[in-house]
mmCIF file of C-alpha atoms in Angstrom:
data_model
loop_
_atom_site.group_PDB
_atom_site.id
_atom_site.type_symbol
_atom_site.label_atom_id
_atom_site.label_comp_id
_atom_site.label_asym_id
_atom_site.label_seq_id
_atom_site.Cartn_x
_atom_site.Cartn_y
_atom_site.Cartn_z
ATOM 1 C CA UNK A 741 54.374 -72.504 119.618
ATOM 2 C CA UNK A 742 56.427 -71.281 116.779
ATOM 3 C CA UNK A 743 57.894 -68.216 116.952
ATOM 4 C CA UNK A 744 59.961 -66.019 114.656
ATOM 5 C CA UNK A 745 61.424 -62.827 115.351
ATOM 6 C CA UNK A 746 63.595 -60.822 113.394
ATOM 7 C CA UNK A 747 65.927 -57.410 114.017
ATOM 8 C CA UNK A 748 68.472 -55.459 112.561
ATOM 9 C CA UNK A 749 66.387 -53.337 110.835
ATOM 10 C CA UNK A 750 67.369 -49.430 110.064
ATOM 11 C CA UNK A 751 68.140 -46.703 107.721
ATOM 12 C CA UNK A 752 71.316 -46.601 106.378
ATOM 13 C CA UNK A 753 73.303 -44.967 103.224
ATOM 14 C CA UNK A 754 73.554 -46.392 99.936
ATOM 15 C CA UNK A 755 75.975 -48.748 99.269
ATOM 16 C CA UNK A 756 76.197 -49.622 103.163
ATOM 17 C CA UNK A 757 75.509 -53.073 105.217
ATOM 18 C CA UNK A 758 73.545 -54.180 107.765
ATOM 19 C CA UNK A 759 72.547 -57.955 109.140
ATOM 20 C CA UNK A 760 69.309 -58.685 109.712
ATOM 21 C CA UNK A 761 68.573 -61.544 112.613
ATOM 22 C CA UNK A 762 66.021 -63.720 113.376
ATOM 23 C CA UNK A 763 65.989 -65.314 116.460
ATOM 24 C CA UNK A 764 63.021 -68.858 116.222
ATOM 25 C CA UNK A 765 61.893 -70.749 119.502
ATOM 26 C CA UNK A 766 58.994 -73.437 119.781
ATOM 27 C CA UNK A 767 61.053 -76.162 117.418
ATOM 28 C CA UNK A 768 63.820 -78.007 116.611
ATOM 29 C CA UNK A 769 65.435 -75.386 114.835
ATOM 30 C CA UNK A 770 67.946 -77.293 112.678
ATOM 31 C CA UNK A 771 65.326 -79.775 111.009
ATOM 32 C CA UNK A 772 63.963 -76.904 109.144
ATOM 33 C CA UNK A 773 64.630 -74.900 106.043
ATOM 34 C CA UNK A 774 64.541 -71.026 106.759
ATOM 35 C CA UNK A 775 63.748 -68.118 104.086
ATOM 36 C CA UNK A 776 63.814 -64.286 103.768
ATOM 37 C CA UNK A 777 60.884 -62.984 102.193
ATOM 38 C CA UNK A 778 60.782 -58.716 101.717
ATOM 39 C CA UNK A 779 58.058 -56.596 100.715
ATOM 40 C CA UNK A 780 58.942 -53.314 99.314
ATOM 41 C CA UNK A 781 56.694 -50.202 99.728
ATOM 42 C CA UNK A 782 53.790 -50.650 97.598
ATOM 43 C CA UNK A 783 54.713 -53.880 95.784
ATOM 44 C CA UNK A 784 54.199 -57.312 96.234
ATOM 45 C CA UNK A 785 55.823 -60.152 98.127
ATOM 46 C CA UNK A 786 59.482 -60.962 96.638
ATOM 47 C CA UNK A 787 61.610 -64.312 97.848
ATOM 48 C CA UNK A 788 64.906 -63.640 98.717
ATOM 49 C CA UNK A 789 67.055 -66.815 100.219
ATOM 50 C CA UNK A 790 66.283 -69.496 101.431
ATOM 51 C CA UNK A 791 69.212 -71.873 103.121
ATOM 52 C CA UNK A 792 68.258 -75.799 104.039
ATOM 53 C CA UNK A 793 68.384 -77.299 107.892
ATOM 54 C CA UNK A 794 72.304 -78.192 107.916
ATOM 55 C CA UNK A 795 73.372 -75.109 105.719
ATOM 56 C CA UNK A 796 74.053 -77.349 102.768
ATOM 57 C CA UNK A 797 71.580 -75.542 100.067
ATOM 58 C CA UNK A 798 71.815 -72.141 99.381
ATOM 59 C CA UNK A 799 69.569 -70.159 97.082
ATOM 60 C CA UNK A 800 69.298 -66.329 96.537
ATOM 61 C CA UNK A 801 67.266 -64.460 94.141
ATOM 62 C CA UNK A 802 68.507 -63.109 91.241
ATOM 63 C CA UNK A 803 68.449 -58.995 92.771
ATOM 64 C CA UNK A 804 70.243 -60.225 95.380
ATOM 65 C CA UNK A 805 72.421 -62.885 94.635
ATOM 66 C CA UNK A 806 75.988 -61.425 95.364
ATOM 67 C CA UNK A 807 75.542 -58.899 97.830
ATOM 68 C CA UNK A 808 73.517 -60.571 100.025
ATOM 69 C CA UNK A 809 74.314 -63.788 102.051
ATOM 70 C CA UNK A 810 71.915 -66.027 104.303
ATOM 71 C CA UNK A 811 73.558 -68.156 107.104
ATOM 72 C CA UNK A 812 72.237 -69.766 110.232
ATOM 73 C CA UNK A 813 73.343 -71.156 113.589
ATOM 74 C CA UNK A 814 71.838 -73.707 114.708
ATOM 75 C CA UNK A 815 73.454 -73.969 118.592
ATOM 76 C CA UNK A 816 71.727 -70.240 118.476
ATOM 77 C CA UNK A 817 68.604 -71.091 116.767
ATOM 78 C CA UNK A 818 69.096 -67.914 114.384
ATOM 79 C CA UNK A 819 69.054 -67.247 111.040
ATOM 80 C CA UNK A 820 70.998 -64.302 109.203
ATOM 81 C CA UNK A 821 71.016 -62.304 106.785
ATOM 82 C CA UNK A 822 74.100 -60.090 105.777
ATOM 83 C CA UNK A 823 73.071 -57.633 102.962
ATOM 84 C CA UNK A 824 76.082 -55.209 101.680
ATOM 85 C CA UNK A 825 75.928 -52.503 98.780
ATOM 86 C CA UNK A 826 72.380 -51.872 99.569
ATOM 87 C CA UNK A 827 70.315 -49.821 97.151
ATOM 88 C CA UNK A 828 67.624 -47.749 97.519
ATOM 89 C CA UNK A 829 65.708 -50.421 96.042
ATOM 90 C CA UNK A 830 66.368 -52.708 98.832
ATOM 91 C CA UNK A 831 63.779 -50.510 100.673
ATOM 92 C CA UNK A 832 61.628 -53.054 102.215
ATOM 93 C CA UNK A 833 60.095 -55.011 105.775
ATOM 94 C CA UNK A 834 61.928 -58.106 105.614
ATOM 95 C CA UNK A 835 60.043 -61.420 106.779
ATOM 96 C CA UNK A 836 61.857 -64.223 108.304
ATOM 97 C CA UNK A 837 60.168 -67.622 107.298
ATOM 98 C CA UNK A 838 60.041 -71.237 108.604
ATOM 99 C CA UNK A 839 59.592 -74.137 106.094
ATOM 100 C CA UNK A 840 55.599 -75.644 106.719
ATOM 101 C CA UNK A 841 57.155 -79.375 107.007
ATOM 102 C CA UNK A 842 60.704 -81.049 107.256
ATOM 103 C CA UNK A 843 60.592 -82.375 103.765
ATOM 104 C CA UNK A 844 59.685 -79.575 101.656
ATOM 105 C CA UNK A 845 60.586 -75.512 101.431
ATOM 106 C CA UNK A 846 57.003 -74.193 101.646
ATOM 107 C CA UNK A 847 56.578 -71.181 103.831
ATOM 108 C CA UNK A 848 54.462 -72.267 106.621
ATOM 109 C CA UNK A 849 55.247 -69.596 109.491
ATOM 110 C CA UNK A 850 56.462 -65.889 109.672
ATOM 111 C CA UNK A 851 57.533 -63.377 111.456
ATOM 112 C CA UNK A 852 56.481 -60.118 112.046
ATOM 113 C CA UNK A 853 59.465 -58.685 109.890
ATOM 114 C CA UNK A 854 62.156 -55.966 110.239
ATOM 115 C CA UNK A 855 62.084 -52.677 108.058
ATOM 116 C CA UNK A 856 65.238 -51.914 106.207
ATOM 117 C CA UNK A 857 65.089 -48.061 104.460
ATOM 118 C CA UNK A 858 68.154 -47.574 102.222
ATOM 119 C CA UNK A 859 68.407 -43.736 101.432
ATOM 120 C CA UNK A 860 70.626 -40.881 102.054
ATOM 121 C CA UNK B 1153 62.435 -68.593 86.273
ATOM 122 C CA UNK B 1154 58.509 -69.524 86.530
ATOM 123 C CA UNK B 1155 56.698 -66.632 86.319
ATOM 124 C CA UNK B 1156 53.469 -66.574 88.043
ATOM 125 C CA UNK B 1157 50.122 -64.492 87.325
ATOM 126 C CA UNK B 1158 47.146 -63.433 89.266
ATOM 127 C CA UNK B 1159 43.587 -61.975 88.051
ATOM 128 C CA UNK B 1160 42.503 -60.011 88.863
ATOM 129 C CA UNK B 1161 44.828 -57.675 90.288
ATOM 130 C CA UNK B 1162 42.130 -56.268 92.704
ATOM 131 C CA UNK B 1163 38.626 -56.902 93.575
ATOM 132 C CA UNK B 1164 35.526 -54.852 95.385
ATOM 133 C CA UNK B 1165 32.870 -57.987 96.957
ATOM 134 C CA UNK B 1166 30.261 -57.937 99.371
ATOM 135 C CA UNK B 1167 30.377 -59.488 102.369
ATOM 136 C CA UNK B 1168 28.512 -63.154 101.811
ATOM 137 C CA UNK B 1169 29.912 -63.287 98.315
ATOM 138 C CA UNK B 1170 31.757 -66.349 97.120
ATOM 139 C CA UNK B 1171 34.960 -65.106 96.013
ATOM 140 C CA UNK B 1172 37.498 -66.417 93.298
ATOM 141 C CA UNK B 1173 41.288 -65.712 93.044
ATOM 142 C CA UNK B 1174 42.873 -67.434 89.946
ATOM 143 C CA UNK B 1175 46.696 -67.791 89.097
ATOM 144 C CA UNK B 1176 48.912 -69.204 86.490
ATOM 145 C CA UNK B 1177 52.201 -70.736 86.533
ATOM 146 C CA UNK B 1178 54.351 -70.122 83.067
ATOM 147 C CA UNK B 1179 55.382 -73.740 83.292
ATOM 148 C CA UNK B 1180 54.012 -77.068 84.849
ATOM 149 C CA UNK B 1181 54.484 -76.826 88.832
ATOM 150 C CA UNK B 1182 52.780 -80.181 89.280
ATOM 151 C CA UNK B 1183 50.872 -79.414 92.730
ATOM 152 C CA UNK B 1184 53.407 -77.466 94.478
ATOM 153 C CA UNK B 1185 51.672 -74.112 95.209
ATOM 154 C CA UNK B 1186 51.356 -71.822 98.377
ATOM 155 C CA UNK B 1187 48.556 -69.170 99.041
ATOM 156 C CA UNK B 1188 49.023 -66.516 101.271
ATOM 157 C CA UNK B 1189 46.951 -63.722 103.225
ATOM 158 C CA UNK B 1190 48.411 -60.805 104.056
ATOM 159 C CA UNK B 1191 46.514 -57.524 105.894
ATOM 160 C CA UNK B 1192 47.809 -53.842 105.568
ATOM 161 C CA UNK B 1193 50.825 -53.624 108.586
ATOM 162 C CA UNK B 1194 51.037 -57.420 109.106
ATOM 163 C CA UNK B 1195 52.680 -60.260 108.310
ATOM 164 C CA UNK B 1196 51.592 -62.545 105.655
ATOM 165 C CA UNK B 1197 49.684 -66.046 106.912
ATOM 166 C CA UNK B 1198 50.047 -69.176 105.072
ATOM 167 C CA UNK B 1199 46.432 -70.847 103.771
ATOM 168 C CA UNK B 1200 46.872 -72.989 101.744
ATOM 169 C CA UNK B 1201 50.063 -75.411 100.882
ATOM 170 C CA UNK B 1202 49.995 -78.272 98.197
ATOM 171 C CA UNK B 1203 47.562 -76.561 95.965
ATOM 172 C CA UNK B 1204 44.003 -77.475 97.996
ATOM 173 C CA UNK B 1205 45.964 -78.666 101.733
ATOM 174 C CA UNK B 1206 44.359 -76.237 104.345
ATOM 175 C CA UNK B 1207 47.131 -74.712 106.742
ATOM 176 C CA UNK B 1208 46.761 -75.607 110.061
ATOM 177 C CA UNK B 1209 44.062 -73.204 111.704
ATOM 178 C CA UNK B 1210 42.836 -72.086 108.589
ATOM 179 C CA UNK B 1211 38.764 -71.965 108.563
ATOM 180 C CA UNK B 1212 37.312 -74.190 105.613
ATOM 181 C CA UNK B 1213 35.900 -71.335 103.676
ATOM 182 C CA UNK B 1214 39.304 -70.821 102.306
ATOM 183 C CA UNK B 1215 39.542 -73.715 99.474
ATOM 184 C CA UNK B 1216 42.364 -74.064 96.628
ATOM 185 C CA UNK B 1217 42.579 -75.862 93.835
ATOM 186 C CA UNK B 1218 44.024 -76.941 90.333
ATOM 187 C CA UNK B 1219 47.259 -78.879 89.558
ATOM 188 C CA UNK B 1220 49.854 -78.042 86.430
ATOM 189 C CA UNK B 1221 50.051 -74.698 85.591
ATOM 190 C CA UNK B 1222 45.986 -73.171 86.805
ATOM 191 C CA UNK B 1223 45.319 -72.583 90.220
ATOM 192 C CA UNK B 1224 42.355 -71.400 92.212
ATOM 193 C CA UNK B 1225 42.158 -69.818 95.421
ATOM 194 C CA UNK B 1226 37.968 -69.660 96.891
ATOM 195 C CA UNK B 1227 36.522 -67.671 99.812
ATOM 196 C CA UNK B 1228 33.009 -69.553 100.352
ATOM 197 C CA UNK B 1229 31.729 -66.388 102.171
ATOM 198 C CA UNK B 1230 33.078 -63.325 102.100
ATOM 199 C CA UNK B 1231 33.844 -61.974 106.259
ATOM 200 C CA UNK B 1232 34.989 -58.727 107.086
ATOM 201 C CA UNK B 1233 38.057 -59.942 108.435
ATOM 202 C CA UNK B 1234 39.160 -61.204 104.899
ATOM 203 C CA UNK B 1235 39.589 -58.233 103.244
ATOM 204 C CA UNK B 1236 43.361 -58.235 102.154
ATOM 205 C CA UNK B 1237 45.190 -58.869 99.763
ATOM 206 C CA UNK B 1238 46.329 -62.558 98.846
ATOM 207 C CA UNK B 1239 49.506 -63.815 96.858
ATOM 208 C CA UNK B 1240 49.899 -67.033 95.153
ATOM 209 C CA UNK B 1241 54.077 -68.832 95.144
ATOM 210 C CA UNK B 1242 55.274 -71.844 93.626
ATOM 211 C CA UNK B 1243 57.827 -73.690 95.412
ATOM 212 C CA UNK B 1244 58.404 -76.009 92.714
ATOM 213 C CA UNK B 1245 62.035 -74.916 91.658
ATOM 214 C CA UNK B 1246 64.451 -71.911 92.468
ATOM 215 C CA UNK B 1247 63.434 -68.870 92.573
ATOM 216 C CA UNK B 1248 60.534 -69.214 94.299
ATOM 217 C CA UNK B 1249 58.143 -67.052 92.941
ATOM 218 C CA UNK B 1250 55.122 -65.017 93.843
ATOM 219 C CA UNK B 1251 52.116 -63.966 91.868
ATOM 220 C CA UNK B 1252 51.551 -60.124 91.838
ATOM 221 C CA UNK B 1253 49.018 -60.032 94.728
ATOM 222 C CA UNK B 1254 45.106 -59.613 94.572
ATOM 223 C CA UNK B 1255 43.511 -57.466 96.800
ATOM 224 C CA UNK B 1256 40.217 -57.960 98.066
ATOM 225 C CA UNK B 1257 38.484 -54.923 98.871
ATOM 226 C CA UNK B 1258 34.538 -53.866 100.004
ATOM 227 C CA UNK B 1259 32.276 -52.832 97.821
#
């Protein structure tokens, strides 16, 4: 059975860090693509990062994309997600996602997500 | 980026009604489109990959379909336990993208 679950969720200060983990059992962890997914409080579902199996592709979104960095080790079967210079607007439960197949990025399975509250 | 829309942004059905979730892609995504449930407090639940591929699990009165840019997402009969609110993503290119959400609610 696939299973997904993240941590590293908190409060913390604007303009602070945190690392968000998410530790996946019930497959061969490296064969897969992983993503963060967030949704904020009262909006919709927003893609984050996505990295591929062997940490060759990396992708961010746009809101993102310098400040926060996806990694993965596969001896650990975790995924990663360092976020620095948070803003409030980073307010959100952050989903860890496993790729549906091998061959292509879709989101097949989540977890149960990690809330991250940026405020101070 | 592809921008992706949903309509309607929310509606109230009956339970029994057939129900119809339509989104549209800004540019052709070929067949490469995702639907996803997801309830108040939980995580969301893959459907539907490939356009009209059921997700493992996933009972047959979910149906989607449509290739290009127009997509359709159908609930055959309407059960209590769907009321939530469902996203559409296209995982044709980077960013992936989601539509806005549609939330299904009782009437």
């Amino acid at each position: 059975e696939v299973q997904l679950v993240e941590s590293g969720g908190g409060l913390v200060k604007p303009g602070g860090s945190l690392r968000l983990s998410c530790a996946a059992s019930g497959f061969t962890f490296s064969n897969y693509s992983m993503n963060w997914v967030r949704r904020a409080p009262g909006k919709g579902l927003e893609w984050v990062s996505s990295i591929s199996g062997r940490s060759g592709y990396l992708y961010y979104a746009d809101s993102v994309r310098g400040r926060f960095t996806i990694s993965r080790d596969n001896a650990k079967n975790s995924l990663y997600l360092q976020m620095n210079s948070l803003r409030a607007e980073d307010t959100a439960v952050y989903y860890c996602a496993r790729a549906q197949t091998v061959g292509a990025n879709v989101l097949g399975y989540w977890g149960q997500g990690t809330l991250v509250t940026v405020s101070s | 980026d592809i921008q992706m829309t949903q309509s309607p942004s929310s509606l109230s059905a009956s339970v029994g009604d057939r129900v119809t979730i339509t989104c549209r892609a800004s540019q052709d995504i070929s067949n490469y489109l995702a639907w996803f449930q997801q309830k108040p407090g939980k995580a969301p639940k893959s459907l539907i990959y490939a356009a009209s591929s059921l997700q493992s699990g996933v009972p047959s009165k979910f149906s989607g379909s449509g290739s290009g840019t127009d997509f359709t997402l159908t609930i055959s009969s309407l059960q209590p336990e769907d009321f939530a609110t469902y996203y559409c993503q296209q995982y044709n290119s980077y960013p992936r993208t989601f539509g806005q959400g549609t939330k299904v609610e009782i009437k």
